[in-house]
Tab-separated table of C-alpha atoms in Angstrom:
chain	number	residue	atom	x	y	z
A	1	UNK	CA	0.000	0.000	0.000
A	2	UNK	CA	1.250	3.472	-0.837
A	3	UNK	CA	2.382	5.758	1.934
A	4	UNK	CA	-0.272	7.831	3.645
A	5	UNK	CA	-0.241	11.489	2.645
A	6	UNK	CA	-2.180	14.639	3.369
A	7	UNK	CA	-3.887	15.361	0.089
A	8	UNK	CA	-4.856	18.978	-0.690
A	9	UNK	CA	-7.394	19.367	-3.487
A	10	UNK	CA	-8.765	22.835	-4.225
A	11	UNK	CA	-8.223	23.980	-0.682
A	12	UNK	CA	-9.768	20.928	0.967
A	13	UNK	CA	-7.457	18.699	2.983
A	14	UNK	CA	-8.097	15.038	3.675
A	15	UNK	CA	-6.106	11.989	4.675
A	16	UNK	CA	-6.043	9.315	2.007
A	17	UNK	CA	-3.886	6.579	0.566
A	18	UNK	CA	-2.692	7.812	-2.800
A	19	UNK	CA	-0.107	6.596	-5.276
A	20	UNK	CA	0.872	10.118	-6.346
A	21	UNK	CA	1.203	13.427	-4.434
A	22	UNK	CA	-1.672	15.080	-6.297
A	23	UNK	CA	-5.035	13.725	-7.335
A	24	UNK	CA	-5.967	15.046	-10.803
A	25	UNK	CA	-8.923	17.411	-10.747
A	26	UNK	CA	-9.929	16.979	-14.382
A	27	UNK	CA	-9.169	15.019	-17.533
A	28	UNK	CA	-10.426	11.696	-18.816
A	29	UNK	CA	-10.900	10.027	-15.443
A	30	UNK	CA	-12.511	6.740	-14.372
A	31	UNK	CA	-13.089	5.045	-11.022
A	32	UNK	CA	-12.530	1.436	-10.002
A	33	UNK	CA	-14.492	0.453	-6.878
A	34	UNK	CA	-13.697	-2.624	-4.808
A	35	UNK	CA	-15.492	-4.471	-2.007
A	36	UNK	CA	-14.306	-2.222	0.837
A	37	UNK	CA	-16.636	0.440	-0.564
A	38	UNK	CA	-19.591	-1.770	0.414
A	39	UNK	CA	-18.199	-2.887	3.752
A	40	UNK	CA	-17.076	0.501	5.112
A	41	UNK	CA	-18.760	1.463	8.414
A	42	UNK	CA	-22.293	2.906	8.242
A	43	UNK	CA	-22.278	2.821	4.432
A	44	UNK	CA	-20.009	5.884	4.286
A	45	UNK	CA	-17.927	4.497	1.433
A	46	UNK	CA	-20.918	3.734	-0.767
A	47	UNK	CA	-22.714	7.034	-0.192
A	48	UNK	CA	-19.393	8.847	-0.690
A	49	UNK	CA	-18.740	7.019	-3.959
A	50	UNK	CA	-22.153	7.936	-5.325
A	51	UNK	CA	-21.695	11.583	-4.396
A	52	UNK	CA	-18.148	11.579	-5.795
A	53	UNK	CA	-19.350	10.123	-9.111
A	54	UNK	CA	-22.436	12.335	-9.398
A	55	UNK	CA	-20.632	15.615	-8.719
A	56	UNK	CA	-17.715	14.703	-10.957
A	57	UNK	CA	-19.565	13.111	-13.904
A	58	UNK	CA	-17.416	10.037	-13.306
A	59	UNK	CA	-17.858	6.558	-14.723
A	60	UNK	CA	-17.378	3.765	-12.170
A	61	UNK	CA	-16.491	0.154	-12.851
A	62	UNK	CA	-16.780	-2.237	-9.923
A	63	UNK	CA	-14.929	-5.438	-9.175
A	64	UNK	CA	-17.232	-8.404	-8.660
A	65	UNK	CA	-16.942	-7.959	-4.906
A	66	UNK	CA	-18.544	-4.533	-5.264
A	67	UNK	CA	-21.565	-5.501	-7.342
A	68	UNK	CA	-24.427	-3.167	-6.502
A	69	UNK	CA	-22.584	0.129	-6.096
A	70	UNK	CA	-24.846	1.417	-8.901
A	71	UNK	CA	-27.916	0.125	-10.685
A	72	UNK	CA	-27.015	-1.559	-13.959
A	73	UNK	CA	-28.666	1.275	-15.945
A	74	UNK	CA	-27.063	4.154	-14.021
A	75	UNK	CA	-25.154	6.601	-16.245
A	76	UNK	CA	-22.200	6.135	-13.896
A	77	UNK	CA	-22.126	2.328	-14.151
A	78	UNK	CA	-19.359	0.968	-16.404
A	79	UNK	CA	-19.942	-2.671	-15.484
A	80	UNK	CA	-18.491	-5.438	-13.357
A	81	UNK	CA	-14.867	-6.160	-14.121
A	82	UNK	CA	-11.684	-7.904	-13.013
A	83	UNK	CA	-12.892	-11.424	-13.725
A	84	UNK	CA	-10.923	-11.982	-16.912
A	85	UNK	CA	-7.551	-10.960	-18.273
A	86	UNK	CA	-8.694	-8.401	-20.862
A	87	UNK	CA	-11.451	-6.683	-18.861
A	88	UNK	CA	-9.637	-3.400	-18.276
A	89	UNK	CA	-8.186	-3.287	-21.773
A	90	UNK	CA	-11.684	-3.756	-23.218
A	91	UNK	CA	-13.013	-1.005	-20.940
A	92	UNK	CA	-10.675	1.313	-22.849
A	93	UNK	CA	-8.686	2.282	-19.776
A	94	UNK	CA	-5.400	2.530	-21.633
A	95	UNK	CA	-6.892	5.690	-23.198
A	96	UNK	CA	-7.776	7.528	-19.962
A	97	UNK	CA	-5.636	10.055	-18.117
A	98	UNK	CA	-6.021	8.488	-14.679
A	99	UNK	CA	-7.747	5.715	-12.748
A	100	UNK	CA	-9.034	6.480	-9.252
A	101	UNK	CA	-9.071	3.245	-7.246
A	102	UNK	CA	-11.016	2.859	-4.012
A	103	UNK	CA	-11.622	-0.096	-1.714
A	104	UNK	CA	-9.662	-2.537	-3.886
A	105	UNK	CA	-8.967	-6.138	-2.919
A	106	UNK	CA	-5.938	-7.131	-4.985
A	107	UNK	CA	-6.907	-10.786	-4.647
A	108	UNK	CA	-9.772	-9.832	-6.972
A	109	UNK	CA	-8.031	-7.308	-9.215
A	110	UNK	CA	-4.222	-7.267	-9.049
A	111	UNK	CA	-2.814	-3.791	-9.575
A	112	UNK	CA	-0.699	-4.782	-12.547
A	113	UNK	CA	-3.868	-5.868	-14.341
A	114	UNK	CA	-5.851	-2.631	-14.018
A	115	UNK	CA	-3.080	-0.004	-13.984
A	116	UNK	CA	-3.264	0.782	-17.704
A	117	UNK	CA	-3.007	4.490	-16.782
A	118	UNK	CA	-1.711	6.311	-13.666
A	119	UNK	CA	-3.543	5.002	-10.593
A	120	UNK	CA	-4.549	7.159	-7.610
A	121	UNK	CA	-5.754	5.305	-4.501
A	122	UNK	CA	-8.377	6.999	-2.356
A	123	UNK	CA	-9.766	5.427	0.813
A	124	UNK	CA	-13.555	4.868	0.683
A	125	UNK	CA	-14.157	7.096	3.708
A	126	UNK	CA	-12.392	9.995	1.953
A	127	UNK	CA	-14.626	9.995	-1.142
A	128	UNK	CA	-17.383	12.174	0.291
A	129	UNK	CA	-14.952	14.928	1.267
A	130	UNK	CA	-13.527	14.910	-2.279
A	131	UNK	CA	-16.911	15.092	-4.039
A	132	UNK	CA	-17.028	18.074	-6.366
A	133	UNK	CA	-13.250	18.507	-6.513
A	134	UNK	CA	-12.641	15.968	-9.287
A	135	UNK	CA	-14.360	16.123	-12.680
A	136	UNK	CA	-14.093	13.882	-15.703
A	137	UNK	CA	-13.742	15.914	-18.878
A	138	UNK	CA	-13.451	14.898	-22.483
A	139	UNK	CA	-15.046	11.896	-24.186
A	140	UNK	CA	-15.412	8.708	-22.124
A	141	UNK	CA	-13.316	5.700	-23.156
A	142	UNK	CA	-14.864	3.275	-25.620
A	143	UNK	CA	-16.295	0.363	-23.622
A	144	UNK	CA	-15.979	-2.817	-25.673
A	145	UNK	CA	-16.401	-5.098	-22.669
A	146	UNK	CA	-20.142	-4.631	-22.212
A	147	UNK	CA	-21.212	-5.462	-25.793
A	148	UNK	CA	-18.906	-8.483	-25.907
A	149	UNK	CA	-20.381	-9.900	-22.705
A	150	UNK	CA	-23.927	-8.941	-23.670
A	151	UNK	CA	-23.565	-10.893	-26.910
A	152	UNK	CA	-23.078	-14.021	-24.806
A	153	UNK	CA	-25.361	-13.336	-21.853
A	154	UNK	CA	-28.448	-11.699	-23.325
A	155	UNK	CA	-29.429	-14.566	-25.656
A	156	UNK	CA	-28.774	-16.907	-22.726
A	157	UNK	CA	-31.224	-15.104	-20.448
A	158	UNK	CA	-34.143	-16.154	-22.692
A	159	UNK	CA	-32.804	-19.551	-23.781
A	160	UNK	CA	-35.356	-22.258	-22.908
A	161	UNK	CA	-33.226	-25.265	-23.684
A	162	UNK	CA	-32.233	-27.987	-21.248
A	163	UNK	CA	-29.423	-28.269	-20.159
A	164	UNK	CA	-29.792	-24.619	-19.214
A	165	UNK	CA	-27.653	-21.828	-20.552
A	166	UNK	CA	-25.610	-20.678	-17.510
A	167	UNK	CA	-26.914	-17.111	-17.899
A	168	UNK	CA	-30.494	-18.425	-17.768
A	169	UNK	CA	-29.689	-20.467	-14.675
A	170	UNK	CA	-28.279	-17.362	-12.966
A	171	UNK	CA	-31.225	-15.213	-14.049
A	172	UNK	CA	-33.657	-17.715	-12.495
A	173	UNK	CA	-31.681	-17.584	-9.256
A	174	UNK	CA	-31.826	-13.792	-9.242
A	175	UNK	CA	-35.562	-13.784	-9.851
A	176	UNK	CA	-36.188	-16.331	-7.084
A	177	UNK	CA	-33.989	-14.724	-4.420
A	178	UNK	CA	-36.194	-12.567	-2.152
A	179	UNK	CA	-35.325	-9.044	-1.086
A	180	UNK	CA	-32.801	-9.246	1.726
A	181	UNK	CA	-31.545	-12.632	0.568
A	182	UNK	CA	-27.967	-13.562	-0.278
A	183	UNK	CA	-26.502	-15.688	-3.025
A	184	UNK	CA	-22.949	-17.005	-2.955
A	185	UNK	CA	-21.020	-19.100	-5.446
A	186	UNK	CA	-17.788	-21.016	-5.448
A	187	UNK	CA	-14.949	-19.389	-7.408
A	188	UNK	CA	-14.509	-21.156	-10.733
A	189	UNK	CA	-17.085	-21.774	-13.432
A	190	UNK	CA	-20.131	-21.170	-11.218
A	191	UNK	CA	-18.573	-18.065	-9.681
A	192	UNK	CA	-17.615	-16.686	-13.091
A	193	UNK	CA	-21.174	-16.890	-14.420
A	194	UNK	CA	-22.724	-15.591	-11.198
A	195	UNK	CA	-20.334	-12.641	-10.952
A	196	UNK	CA	-20.735	-11.820	-14.639
A	197	UNK	CA	-24.493	-12.176	-15.094
A	198	UNK	CA	-26.276	-12.025	-11.727
A	199	UNK	CA	-28.710	-9.065	-11.882
A	200	UNK	CA	-27.841	-6.742	-9.011
A	201	UNK	CA	-29.911	-3.705	-8.030
A	202	UNK	CA	-28.147	-0.891	-6.216
A	203	UNK	CA	-27.259	-1.713	-2.615
A	204	UNK	CA	-28.517	0.684	0.073
A	205	UNK	CA	-25.675	2.340	2.031
A	206	UNK	CA	-25.046	0.123	5.025
A	207	UNK	CA	-27.507	-2.451	3.681
A	208	UNK	CA	-26.855	-6.150	3.074
A	209	UNK	CA	-25.032	-7.357	-0.002
A	210	UNK	CA	-27.066	-9.504	-2.387
A	211	UNK	CA	-24.297	-11.578	-3.956
A	212	UNK	CA	-20.831	-12.687	-2.853
A	213	UNK	CA	-18.263	-14.699	-4.802
A	214	UNK	CA	-15.116	-15.164	-2.701
A	215	UNK	CA	-11.905	-13.825	-4.213
A	216	UNK	CA	-10.008	-17.003	-3.330
A	217	UNK	CA	-10.775	-20.710	-3.492
A	218	UNK	CA	-11.273	-22.304	-0.111
A	219	UNK	CA	-13.416	-25.433	0.229
A	220	UNK	CA	-16.706	-24.616	1.919
A	221	UNK	CA	-16.100	-20.852	2.116
A	222	UNK	CA	-19.000	-19.799	-0.130
A	223	UNK	CA	-21.301	-22.128	1.819
A	224	UNK	CA	-20.149	-20.706	5.162
A	225	UNK	CA	-20.855	-17.158	3.981
A	226	UNK	CA	-24.349	-18.236	2.932
A	227	UNK	CA	-24.949	-20.000	6.238
A	228	UNK	CA	-23.936	-16.859	8.143
A	229	UNK	CA	-26.711	-15.003	6.310
A	230	UNK	CA	-29.205	-17.844	6.843
A	231	UNK	CA	-28.414	-17.811	10.570
A	232	UNK	CA	-29.597	-14.196	10.581
A	233	UNK	CA	-32.876	-15.304	8.995
A	234	UNK	CA	-31.928	-14.205	5.471
A	235	UNK	CA	-32.847	-16.659	2.693
A	236	UNK	CA	-29.556	-17.851	1.204
A	237	UNK	CA	-28.481	-19.721	-1.914
A	238	UNK	CA	-25.047	-21.207	-2.561
A	239	UNK	CA	-24.152	-22.304	-6.090
A	240	UNK	CA	-21.531	-24.914	-6.894
A	241	UNK	CA	-20.805	-27.546	-9.512
A	242	UNK	CA	-20.496	-31.324	-9.444
A	243	UNK	CA	-18.895	-32.835	-7.512
A	244	UNK	CA	-19.700	-31.076	-4.240
A	245	UNK	CA	-16.549	-30.830	-2.126
A	246	UNK	CA	-16.660	-32.470	1.334
A	247	UNK	CA	-16.317	-29.144	3.183
A	248	UNK	CA	-19.367	-27.696	1.408
A	249	UNK	CA	-21.320	-30.894	2.038
A	250	UNK	CA	-20.471	-30.727	5.745
A	251	UNK	CA	-21.589	-27.087	5.962
A	252	UNK	CA	-24.857	-27.997	4.260
A	253	UNK	CA	-25.475	-30.930	6.597
A	254	UNK	CA	-24.987	-28.665	9.622
A	255	UNK	CA	-27.389	-26.112	8.125
A	256	UNK	CA	-29.965	-28.850	7.524
A	257	UNK	CA	-29.638	-30.044	11.120
A	258	UNK	CA	-30.337	-26.465	12.252
A	259	UNK	CA	-33.243	-26.116	9.769
A	260	UNK	CA	-31.746	-22.958	8.242
A	261	UNK	CA	-33.204	-21.306	5.104
A	262	UNK	CA	-30.354	-22.436	2.829
A	263	UNK	CA	-30.615	-23.799	-0.699
A	264	UNK	CA	-27.618	-25.582	-2.227
A	265	UNK	CA	-27.827	-25.391	-6.026
A	266	UNK	CA	-25.605	-27.884	-7.821
A	267	UNK	CA	-24.958	-27.426	-11.523
A	268	UNK	CA	-24.870	-31.046	-12.584
A	269	UNK	CA	-25.585	-33.386	-15.442
A	270	UNK	CA	-27.063	-35.923	-13.012
A	271	UNK	CA	-30.590	-34.581	-12.672
A	272	UNK	CA	-34.134	-35.395	-13.714
A	273	UNK	CA	-35.065	-31.798	-14.591
A	274	UNK	CA	-36.611	-31.748	-18.067
A	275	UNK	CA	-38.112	-28.237	-18.400
A	276	UNK	CA	-36.473	-24.897	-17.662
A	277	UNK	CA	-39.576	-23.901	-15.668
A	278	UNK	CA	-38.913	-26.718	-13.204
A	279	UNK	CA	-35.798	-24.926	-11.984
A	280	UNK	CA	-37.798	-21.899	-10.852
A	281	UNK	CA	-40.553	-24.089	-9.412
A	282	UNK	CA	-38.066	-25.972	-7.260
A	283	UNK	CA	-36.385	-22.753	-6.131
A	284	UNK	CA	-39.698	-21.137	-5.207
A	285	UNK	CA	-40.791	-24.192	-3.242
A	286	UNK	CA	-37.545	-24.362	-1.281
A	287	UNK	CA	-37.157	-20.644	-0.617
A	288	UNK	CA	-40.856	-20.089	0.035
A	289	UNK	CA	-40.837	-22.892	2.556
A	290	UNK	CA	-37.849	-21.406	4.361
A	291	UNK	CA	-36.175	-24.784	4.411
A	292	UNK	CA	-32.841	-26.399	3.688
A	293	UNK	CA	-32.778	-28.041	0.270
A	294	UNK	CA	-30.512	-29.322	-2.486
A	295	UNK	CA	-31.486	-28.614	-6.085
A	296	UNK	CA	-29.591	-30.229	-8.970
A	297	UNK	CA	-29.798	-28.307	-12.231
A	298	UNK	CA	-28.504	-29.403	-15.646
A	299	UNK	CA	-26.368	-26.530	-16.967
A	300	UNK	CA	-24.431	-26.487	-20.230
A	301	UNK	CA	-21.008	-25.543	-18.880
A	302	UNK	CA	-19.434	-25.901	-22.339
A	303	UNK	CA	-20.846	-22.432	-23.067
A	304	UNK	CA	-18.256	-21.035	-20.657
A	305	UNK	CA	-15.881	-21.061	-23.604
A	306	UNK	CA	-17.896	-18.276	-25.223
A	307	UNK	CA	-17.553	-16.148	-22.116
A	308	UNK	CA	-13.818	-16.753	-21.931
A	309	UNK	CA	-13.366	-15.855	-25.593
A	310	UNK	CA	-15.238	-12.591	-25.040
A	311	UNK	CA	-12.632	-11.223	-22.611
């Protein structure tokens, strides 16, 4: 982490971690937001980010751990990134004057991957005090990432075939998850599709996150995060693929013994599901009943190749 400095911007002093003595006040600027924006105390980081972006006409891309910083159709939202090697290149960030990074977890987005222009690190709790001092000027970078991903995901959302298109499987999960619920997924193929295509409305400052994909692989971790939410009475879904690892199975068994509202969704070829509608019916029955359940869903994981080729 860069040394801590006192940063003076247009007469306003604040303490922040920065990678350069002076934060640019104008130019072609973009923001990269990481998960610490959502987890900062009392929602200060999230409310500060929104004020910072609004007053500075700034575009904000979020790592997958920060899904929900903006609604998908917000003029500030540049998309979810950091999942694949070319994400930042395809966002056009080699053509900007500076990247303002806040709340980054380098396990998600290593610095050498996103630093295609000078990077300035600002702590999430400093964003509000800097709102109005930084303005993006000039044309925004050309975002090729969104149309490339949309070309794969959007047809998948309405695909009725079985095995399911992964984007359709994720969309059904998003539609079934109640307000206040949490979905987690294991890193890997399931986590890639969930992080890329899970529909995420804007999170309320200080409110609960709706989706979490851990930044590192640890057997049972995604399940434990889901169980923590279920213990609080929040409906929770954890998504994994065949074959379920023993740690995840053990977490599920403990949740079942405690009668927690947890649904384990296994993307598998060993299932009797024959219609895409059955997936939603099973989800609704399990979540509506507030019970522990395992649902096996046939998903065409070979389509992951299209997603990888896109970025």
